XYZ file of C-alpha atoms in Angstrom:
238
model
C 5.171 -0.969 -189.644
C 2.879 -4.005 -190.506
C -0.335 -3.810 -193.151
C -2.919 -2.976 -190.227
C -0.898 0.046 -189.369
C -0.375 1.372 -193.066
C -4.571 0.783 -193.838
C -4.881 2.849 -190.572
C -2.807 5.694 -192.491
C -4.809 5.486 -194.809
C -7.700 5.865 -194.095
C -7.031 9.263 -191.870
C -5.843 10.711 -195.017
C -7.670 13.338 -196.444
C -10.343 12.371 -198.939
C -10.103 13.887 -202.356
C -10.959 18.047 -202.320
C -14.444 18.747 -203.744
C -15.884 20.296 -206.788
C -15.319 24.112 -206.841
C -18.359 26.286 -206.485
C -16.771 28.828 -209.044
C -15.850 29.390 -212.548
C -13.506 31.604 -213.968
C -16.439 33.480 -215.343
C -17.973 34.247 -211.493
C -14.347 35.663 -211.092
C -14.469 38.122 -214.088
C -17.974 39.586 -213.438
C -17.168 39.850 -209.871
C -13.835 41.854 -210.582
C -15.864 43.922 -212.506
C -18.801 44.757 -210.611
C -15.930 45.854 -208.452
C -14.326 48.050 -210.870
C -17.870 49.793 -211.532
C -18.007 50.550 -207.737
C -14.808 52.107 -207.662
C -15.874 54.607 -210.300
C -18.872 55.153 -208.840
C -17.472 55.973 -206.031
C -14.654 58.352 -207.634
C -17.273 60.257 -209.395
C -19.709 60.794 -206.755
C -17.035 62.165 -204.906
C -15.821 64.700 -207.543
C -19.585 65.867 -208.163
C -19.364 67.012 -204.418
C -16.413 68.766 -204.208
C -17.597 70.237 -207.398
C -20.741 71.519 -205.676
C -18.706 72.526 -202.927
C -16.499 75.137 -204.980
C -19.595 76.190 -206.915
C -21.283 77.163 -203.555
C -17.947 78.861 -202.164
C -18.469 80.784 -205.267
C -21.843 82.246 -204.739
C -21.523 83.255 -201.321
C -18.227 84.940 -202.082
C -20.377 86.707 -205.280
C -23.274 87.339 -203.026
C -21.145 88.799 -200.099
C -18.971 91.216 -202.166
C -22.030 92.053 -204.544
C -24.075 92.958 -201.176
C -22.173 96.239 -199.775
C -22.545 97.664 -203.871
C -26.160 97.612 -203.745
C -26.288 99.372 -200.125
C -24.115 101.605 -201.294
C -26.020 102.204 -204.236
C -29.658 102.116 -202.766
C -28.209 104.981 -200.290
C -26.783 107.443 -202.346
C -30.129 107.250 -204.273
C -31.583 108.085 -201.319
C -29.827 110.176 -200.090
C -30.197 112.275 -203.867
C -34.197 111.604 -203.891
C -34.084 113.252 -200.426
C -31.777 115.834 -201.848
C -33.988 116.405 -204.134
C -37.734 116.273 -202.491
C -35.700 119.648 -199.892
C -34.837 121.427 -202.965
C -37.935 121.255 -204.205
C -40.047 123.005 -201.363
C -41.041 126.188 -201.386
C -38.373 128.875 -200.174
C -40.973 131.334 -198.723
C -40.257 130.832 -194.783
C -43.803 131.471 -194.089
C -45.167 128.054 -195.680
C -42.431 126.372 -193.503
C -42.189 125.765 -189.390
C -39.681 127.144 -187.687
C -37.286 125.363 -186.681
C -36.944 125.584 -183.159
C -40.875 126.749 -182.484
C -44.105 126.725 -183.802
C -45.653 127.206 -187.387
C -46.931 131.051 -187.612
C -49.537 129.461 -188.831
C -50.762 128.094 -185.712
C -50.350 129.581 -182.744
C -49.178 127.645 -179.456
C -53.086 127.679 -177.327
C -55.979 128.494 -178.236
C -56.837 132.030 -178.460
C -58.842 132.789 -175.440
C -61.544 136.172 -175.453
C -62.193 138.161 -172.661
C -64.541 140.745 -172.387
C -64.184 142.817 -175.116
C -64.954 140.313 -177.321
C -68.993 139.313 -177.362
C -68.789 138.500 -173.436
C -69.461 134.537 -173.902
C -65.863 133.103 -173.540
C -63.667 134.510 -170.602
C -59.948 133.816 -168.995
C -59.171 130.803 -167.829
C -57.934 131.136 -163.976
C -57.608 129.106 -161.155
C -59.969 130.760 -158.156
C -61.621 133.015 -160.716
C -64.752 134.726 -159.204
C -67.343 136.703 -161.401
C -68.210 137.141 -165.000
C -65.364 138.067 -166.343
C -63.439 135.115 -165.597
C -63.615 131.483 -166.053
C -62.529 128.824 -163.377
C -60.254 126.497 -164.863
C -60.803 123.717 -161.433
C -64.788 124.421 -162.248
C -64.680 124.129 -166.464
C -62.112 120.892 -165.774
C -64.589 119.182 -163.569
C -68.089 120.012 -165.392
C -66.437 119.279 -168.715
C -65.604 115.666 -167.184
C -68.742 114.734 -166.396
C -71.388 116.304 -169.374
C -71.944 113.179 -171.713
C -70.531 115.141 -175.024
C -66.993 115.932 -175.472
C -66.011 119.811 -174.798
C -62.687 121.459 -174.479
C -62.081 123.464 -171.857
C -60.603 126.256 -173.648
C -63.954 127.198 -175.016
C -65.278 127.523 -171.656
C -67.176 130.775 -170.832
C -68.546 131.772 -167.553
C -71.969 131.113 -168.127
C -75.697 132.124 -167.471
C -75.089 131.035 -163.688
C -72.233 132.978 -162.658
C -72.086 136.010 -160.169
C -69.495 138.521 -158.642
C -69.270 136.048 -155.831
C -69.212 133.012 -157.755
C -66.457 130.909 -159.338
C -68.335 129.796 -162.791
C -67.882 127.738 -165.861
C -70.436 126.940 -168.393
C -69.970 125.858 -171.824
C -72.432 125.259 -175.268
C -73.981 121.521 -175.748
C -76.430 120.588 -178.422
C -79.435 122.206 -177.495
C -78.502 124.974 -175.426
C -76.025 125.417 -172.384
C -75.102 123.871 -169.155
C -73.489 126.072 -166.290
C -72.224 125.727 -163.116
C -71.382 127.972 -160.103
C -69.855 127.374 -156.946
C -70.811 130.028 -154.057
C -68.073 129.820 -150.658
C -70.157 129.108 -147.585
C -71.998 131.774 -146.299
C -72.664 133.652 -149.829
C -76.164 133.700 -150.501
C -76.451 132.461 -154.380
C -77.585 134.957 -156.718
C -77.919 135.128 -160.423
C -79.279 137.199 -163.323
C -82.986 135.646 -164.971
C -82.614 132.638 -167.114
C -84.994 131.826 -169.842
C -88.163 130.214 -170.164
C -87.691 126.545 -169.189
C -84.096 126.600 -167.726
C -83.509 123.937 -165.559
C -81.181 124.112 -161.915
C -80.185 121.842 -159.320
C -78.306 122.955 -156.094
C -76.429 121.296 -153.579
C -73.719 121.751 -150.757
C -70.353 122.125 -151.357
C -67.983 119.568 -149.364
C -66.548 122.991 -148.502
C -69.905 124.028 -146.791
C -70.802 126.473 -149.740
C -73.265 125.730 -152.813
C -72.587 124.605 -155.809
C -75.140 125.663 -158.736
C -76.152 123.947 -161.988
C -78.234 125.349 -164.629
C -79.329 124.472 -168.016
C -80.557 126.951 -170.558
C -82.408 125.248 -173.382
C -81.641 127.217 -176.780
C -85.301 129.051 -178.559
C -86.961 126.315 -179.379
C -85.384 123.641 -177.571
C -85.571 122.189 -174.511
C -82.987 122.285 -171.985
C -80.374 119.690 -172.541
C -79.628 116.864 -169.902
C -82.671 118.755 -167.319
C -83.022 115.376 -165.888
C -79.095 114.763 -164.868
C -78.547 118.032 -163.420
C -78.558 116.413 -160.106
C -76.834 113.898 -160.984
C -74.007 116.179 -162.602
C -74.383 118.352 -158.776
C -73.393 115.241 -156.590
C -70.794 114.679 -158.977
C -68.826 117.913 -159.021
C -70.086 119.189 -155.014
C -67.363 116.973 -153.285
C -64.702 118.802 -155.472
C -65.392 122.198 -153.960
């Protein structure tokens, strides 16, 4: 090997190592930093585990205590109900019947016949005369009146006759009554007080429907201007 080859080998050799960029103090600080990080992770894990344990314990306490609370509440409710039941009066007339109506309240409103004041009659379908109220006519007339009336309070009314179906109601200011006469039967009814208004139309069956409005003492005939309207509304039904 000549001198030129030796020079080439030496020039190809690596240069001297560079100066280190960190010192021993840097290594110590990084080691401490990693140690602190590991400690923090361990502390966080332990805290999370403790929270989970506490949560399960609380859930077990609540779920285990709820049935007892419900049972106690139920027992209190039953006890209160028993006390309330025992506080009721023992007189049977003061308590409703088990399977029916209370004796103090009849199942149907009483309906008076001709043995009373003669103003309220029994309800019957297709009834004629002045002793009974025609139920169908009473229901129809009640539906036309501007004021609420009870069908059970209907009376034959002043328009009734032995051949007609009739119904009437007491209204503010007097009475409104209707009478339906069969085809071929003349319209005949008793005389009415002064100021009485009347309306008469032909029914769908060829008969006659009469409406009268009888005023109370010192009043004008109630709904006198609406009698024709009521009569035309009722006529197609009879």
